[in-house]
XYZ file of N, CA and C in Angstrom:
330
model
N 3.795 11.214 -14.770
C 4.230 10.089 -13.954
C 4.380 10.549 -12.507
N 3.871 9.544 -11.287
C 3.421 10.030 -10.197
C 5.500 9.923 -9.813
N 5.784 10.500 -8.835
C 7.325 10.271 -7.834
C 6.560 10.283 -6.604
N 7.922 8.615 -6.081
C 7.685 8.033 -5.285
C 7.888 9.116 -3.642
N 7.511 10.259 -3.560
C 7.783 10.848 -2.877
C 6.032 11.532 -2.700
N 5.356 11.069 -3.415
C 3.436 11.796 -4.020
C 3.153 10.599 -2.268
N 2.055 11.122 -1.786
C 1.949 11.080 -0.466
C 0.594 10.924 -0.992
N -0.201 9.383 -1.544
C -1.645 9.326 -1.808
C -2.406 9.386 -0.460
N -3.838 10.252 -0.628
C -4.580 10.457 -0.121
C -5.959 10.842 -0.252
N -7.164 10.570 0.130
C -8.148 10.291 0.178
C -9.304 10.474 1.013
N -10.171 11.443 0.521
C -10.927 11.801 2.115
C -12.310 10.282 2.281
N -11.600 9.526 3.018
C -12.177 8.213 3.187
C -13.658 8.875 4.366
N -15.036 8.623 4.393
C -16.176 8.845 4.815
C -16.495 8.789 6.066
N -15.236 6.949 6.628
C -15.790 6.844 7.845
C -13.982 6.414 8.437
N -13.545 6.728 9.795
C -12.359 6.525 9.806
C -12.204 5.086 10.491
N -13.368 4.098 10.252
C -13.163 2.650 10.214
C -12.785 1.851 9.233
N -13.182 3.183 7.977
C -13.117 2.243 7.298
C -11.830 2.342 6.036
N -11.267 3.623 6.402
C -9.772 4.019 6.061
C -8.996 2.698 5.675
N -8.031 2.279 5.158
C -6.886 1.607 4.803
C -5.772 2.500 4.792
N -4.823 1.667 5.595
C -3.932 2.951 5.927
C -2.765 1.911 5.236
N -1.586 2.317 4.988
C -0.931 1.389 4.060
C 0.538 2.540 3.874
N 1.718 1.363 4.194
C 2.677 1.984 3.991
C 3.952 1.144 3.177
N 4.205 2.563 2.162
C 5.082 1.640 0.993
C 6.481 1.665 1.712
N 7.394 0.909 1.397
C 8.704 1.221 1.916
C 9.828 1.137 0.686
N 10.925 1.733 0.308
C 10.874 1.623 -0.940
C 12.488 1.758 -0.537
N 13.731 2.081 -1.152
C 15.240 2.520 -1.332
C 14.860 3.191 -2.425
N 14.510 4.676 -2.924
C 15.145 5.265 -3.648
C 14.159 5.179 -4.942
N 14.316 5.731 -5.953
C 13.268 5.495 -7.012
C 14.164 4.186 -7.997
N 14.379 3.369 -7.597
C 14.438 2.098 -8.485
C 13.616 1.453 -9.606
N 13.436 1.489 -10.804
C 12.899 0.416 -11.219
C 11.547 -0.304 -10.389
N 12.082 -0.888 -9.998
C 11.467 -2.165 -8.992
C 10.951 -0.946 -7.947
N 10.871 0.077 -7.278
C 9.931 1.200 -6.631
C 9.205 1.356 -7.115
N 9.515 1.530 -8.543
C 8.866 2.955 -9.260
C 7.437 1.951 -9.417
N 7.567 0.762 -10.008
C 6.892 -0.203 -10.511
C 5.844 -0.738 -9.554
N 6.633 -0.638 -7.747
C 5.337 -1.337 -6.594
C 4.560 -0.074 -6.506
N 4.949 1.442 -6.553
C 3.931 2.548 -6.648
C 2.952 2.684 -7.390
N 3.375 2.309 -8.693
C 2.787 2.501 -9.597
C 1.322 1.183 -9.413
N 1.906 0.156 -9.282
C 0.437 -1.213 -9.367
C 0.398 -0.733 -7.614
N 0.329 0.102 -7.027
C -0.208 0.330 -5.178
C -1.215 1.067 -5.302
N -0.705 1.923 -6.734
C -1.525 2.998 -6.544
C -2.903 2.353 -7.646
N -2.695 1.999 -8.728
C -3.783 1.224 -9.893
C -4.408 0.660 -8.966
N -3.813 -0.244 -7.873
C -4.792 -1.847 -6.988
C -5.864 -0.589 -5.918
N -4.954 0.190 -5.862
C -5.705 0.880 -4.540
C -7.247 2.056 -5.218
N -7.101 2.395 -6.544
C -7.908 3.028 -6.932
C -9.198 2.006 -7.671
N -8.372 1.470 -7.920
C -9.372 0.001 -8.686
C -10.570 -0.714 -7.251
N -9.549 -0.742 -6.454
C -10.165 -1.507 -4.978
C -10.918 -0.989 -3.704
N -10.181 -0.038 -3.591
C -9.998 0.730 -2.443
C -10.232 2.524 -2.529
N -11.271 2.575 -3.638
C -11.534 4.023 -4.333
C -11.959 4.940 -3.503
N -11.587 6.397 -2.644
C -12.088 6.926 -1.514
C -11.713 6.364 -0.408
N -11.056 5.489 0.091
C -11.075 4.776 1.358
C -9.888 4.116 2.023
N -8.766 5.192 1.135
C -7.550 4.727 1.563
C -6.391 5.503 1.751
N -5.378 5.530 2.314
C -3.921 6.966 2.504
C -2.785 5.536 2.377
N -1.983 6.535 1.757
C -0.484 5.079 1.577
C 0.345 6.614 1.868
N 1.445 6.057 2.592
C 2.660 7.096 2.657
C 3.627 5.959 2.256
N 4.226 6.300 1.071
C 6.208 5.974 1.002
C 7.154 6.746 1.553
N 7.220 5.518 1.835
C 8.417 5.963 3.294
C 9.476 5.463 1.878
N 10.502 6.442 2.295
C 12.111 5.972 1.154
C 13.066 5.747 2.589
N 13.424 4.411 2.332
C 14.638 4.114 3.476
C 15.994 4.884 3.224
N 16.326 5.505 2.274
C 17.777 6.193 1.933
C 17.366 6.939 2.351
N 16.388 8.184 2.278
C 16.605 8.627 3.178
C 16.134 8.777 4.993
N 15.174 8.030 5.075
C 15.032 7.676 6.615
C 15.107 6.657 6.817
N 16.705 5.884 7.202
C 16.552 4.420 7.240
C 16.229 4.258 8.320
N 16.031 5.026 10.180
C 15.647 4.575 11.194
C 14.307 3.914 10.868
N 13.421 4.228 9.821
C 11.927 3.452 10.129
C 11.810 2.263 9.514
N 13.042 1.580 9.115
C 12.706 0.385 8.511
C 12.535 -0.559 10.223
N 13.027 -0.562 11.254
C 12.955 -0.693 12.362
C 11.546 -0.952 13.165
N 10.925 0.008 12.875
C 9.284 -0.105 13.605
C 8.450 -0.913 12.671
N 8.721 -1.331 11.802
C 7.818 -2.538 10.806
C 8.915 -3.308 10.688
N 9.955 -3.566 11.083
C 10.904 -4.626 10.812
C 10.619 -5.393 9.142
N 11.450 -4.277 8.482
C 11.247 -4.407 7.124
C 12.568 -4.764 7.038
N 12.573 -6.045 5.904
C 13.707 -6.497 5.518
C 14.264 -6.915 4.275
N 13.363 -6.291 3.465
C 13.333 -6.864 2.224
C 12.502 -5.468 1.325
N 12.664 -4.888 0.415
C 11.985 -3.336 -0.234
C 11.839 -3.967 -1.996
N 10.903 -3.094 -2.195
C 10.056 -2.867 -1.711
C 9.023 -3.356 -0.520
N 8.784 -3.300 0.205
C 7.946 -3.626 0.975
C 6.342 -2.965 1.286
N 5.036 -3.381 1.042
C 3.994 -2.721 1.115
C 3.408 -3.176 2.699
N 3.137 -2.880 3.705
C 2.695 -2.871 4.939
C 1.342 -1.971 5.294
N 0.242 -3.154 5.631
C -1.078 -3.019 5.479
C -1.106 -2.729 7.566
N -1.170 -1.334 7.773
C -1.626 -0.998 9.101
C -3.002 -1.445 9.621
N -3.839 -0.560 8.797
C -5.070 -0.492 8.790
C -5.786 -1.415 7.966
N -7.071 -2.069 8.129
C -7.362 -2.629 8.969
C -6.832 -3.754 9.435
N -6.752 -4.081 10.484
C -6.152 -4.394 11.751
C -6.062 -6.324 11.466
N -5.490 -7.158 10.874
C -4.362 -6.897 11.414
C -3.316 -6.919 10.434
N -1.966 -6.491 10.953
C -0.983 -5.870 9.963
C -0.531 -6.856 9.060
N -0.371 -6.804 7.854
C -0.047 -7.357 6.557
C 1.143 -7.037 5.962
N 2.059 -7.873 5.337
C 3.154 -7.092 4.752
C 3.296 -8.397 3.215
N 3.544 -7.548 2.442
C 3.810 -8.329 1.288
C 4.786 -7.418 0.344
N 6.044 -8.163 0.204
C 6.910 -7.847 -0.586
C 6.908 -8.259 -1.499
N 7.492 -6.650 -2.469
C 7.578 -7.069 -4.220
C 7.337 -6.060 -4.873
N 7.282 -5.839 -6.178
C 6.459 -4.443 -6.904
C 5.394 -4.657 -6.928
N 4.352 -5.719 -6.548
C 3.261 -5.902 -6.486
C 2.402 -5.755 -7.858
N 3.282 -6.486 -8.515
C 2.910 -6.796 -9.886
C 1.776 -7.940 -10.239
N 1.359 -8.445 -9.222
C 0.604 -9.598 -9.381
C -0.174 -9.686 -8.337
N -2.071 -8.867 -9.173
C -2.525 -8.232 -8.698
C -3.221 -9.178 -7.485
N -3.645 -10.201 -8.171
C -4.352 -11.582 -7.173
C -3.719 -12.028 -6.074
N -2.148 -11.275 -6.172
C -1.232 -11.938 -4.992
C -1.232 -10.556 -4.079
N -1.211 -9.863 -4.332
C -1.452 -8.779 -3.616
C -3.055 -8.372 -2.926
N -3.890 -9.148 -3.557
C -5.648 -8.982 -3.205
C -5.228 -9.803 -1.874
N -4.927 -11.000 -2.208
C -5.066 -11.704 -1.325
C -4.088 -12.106 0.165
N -2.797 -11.400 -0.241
C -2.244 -10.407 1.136
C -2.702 -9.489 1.661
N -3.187 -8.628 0.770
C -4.252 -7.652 2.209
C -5.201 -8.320 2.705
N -5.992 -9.245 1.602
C -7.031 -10.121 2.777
C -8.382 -8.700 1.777
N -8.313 -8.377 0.855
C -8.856 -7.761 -0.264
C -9.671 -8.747 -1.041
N -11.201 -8.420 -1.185
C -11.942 -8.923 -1.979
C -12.543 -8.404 -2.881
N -12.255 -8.773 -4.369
C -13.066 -8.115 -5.141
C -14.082 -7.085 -5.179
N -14.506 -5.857 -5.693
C -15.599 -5.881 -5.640
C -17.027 -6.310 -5.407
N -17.050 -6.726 -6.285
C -18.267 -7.545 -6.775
C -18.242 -8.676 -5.355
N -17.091 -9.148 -5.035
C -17.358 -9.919 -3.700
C -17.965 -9.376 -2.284
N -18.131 -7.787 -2.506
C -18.256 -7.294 -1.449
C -19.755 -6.888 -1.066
N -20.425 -7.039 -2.023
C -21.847 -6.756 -2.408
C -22.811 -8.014 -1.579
């Protein structure tokens, strides 16, 4: 089992085409453990090679909830590509999460 402290990464080909993505989390909760876990499934399923997520844990660095004006945790915050996305939740619901990053299927991408 991955801990929410695993720093995914990915040697993405071209750095346009990177997804840069940041989890925000309080602590290994339940409800953390659970948005890591479907961030990391959506992101390998979707986004295979072509993406870096850092969890940020607000207990212990709560100054950065501040620069994404996060107000609500889990919180997933889509940097890259441009423009910024935020969708809160464990991100259990994968179609709701495709379609906050602005994520298209595979097969849609062809």
């Amino acid at each position: 089992m991955s801990t929410l402290h695993e720093h995914i990464a990915n040697e993405p080909s071209k750095d346009e085409d990177i997804w840069r993505l940041k989890l925000y989390v309080a602590g290994q909760t339940p409800k953390s453990l659970a948005a890591f876990a479907n961030l990391n499934r959506i992101c390998e399923e979707y986004l295979k090679g072509r993406y870096s997520v850092e969890v940020i844990d607000l207990l212990e660095k709560p100054q950065l909830a501040a620069g994404d004006q996060i107000l609500a945790i889990p919180t997933l915050v889509r940097k890259l590509p441009e423009p910024v996305r935020k969708i809160i939740g464990d991100l259990s619901n994968t179609e709701r999460v495709l379609a906050g990053l602005d994520l298209r299927r595979p097969e849609m991408l062809k």
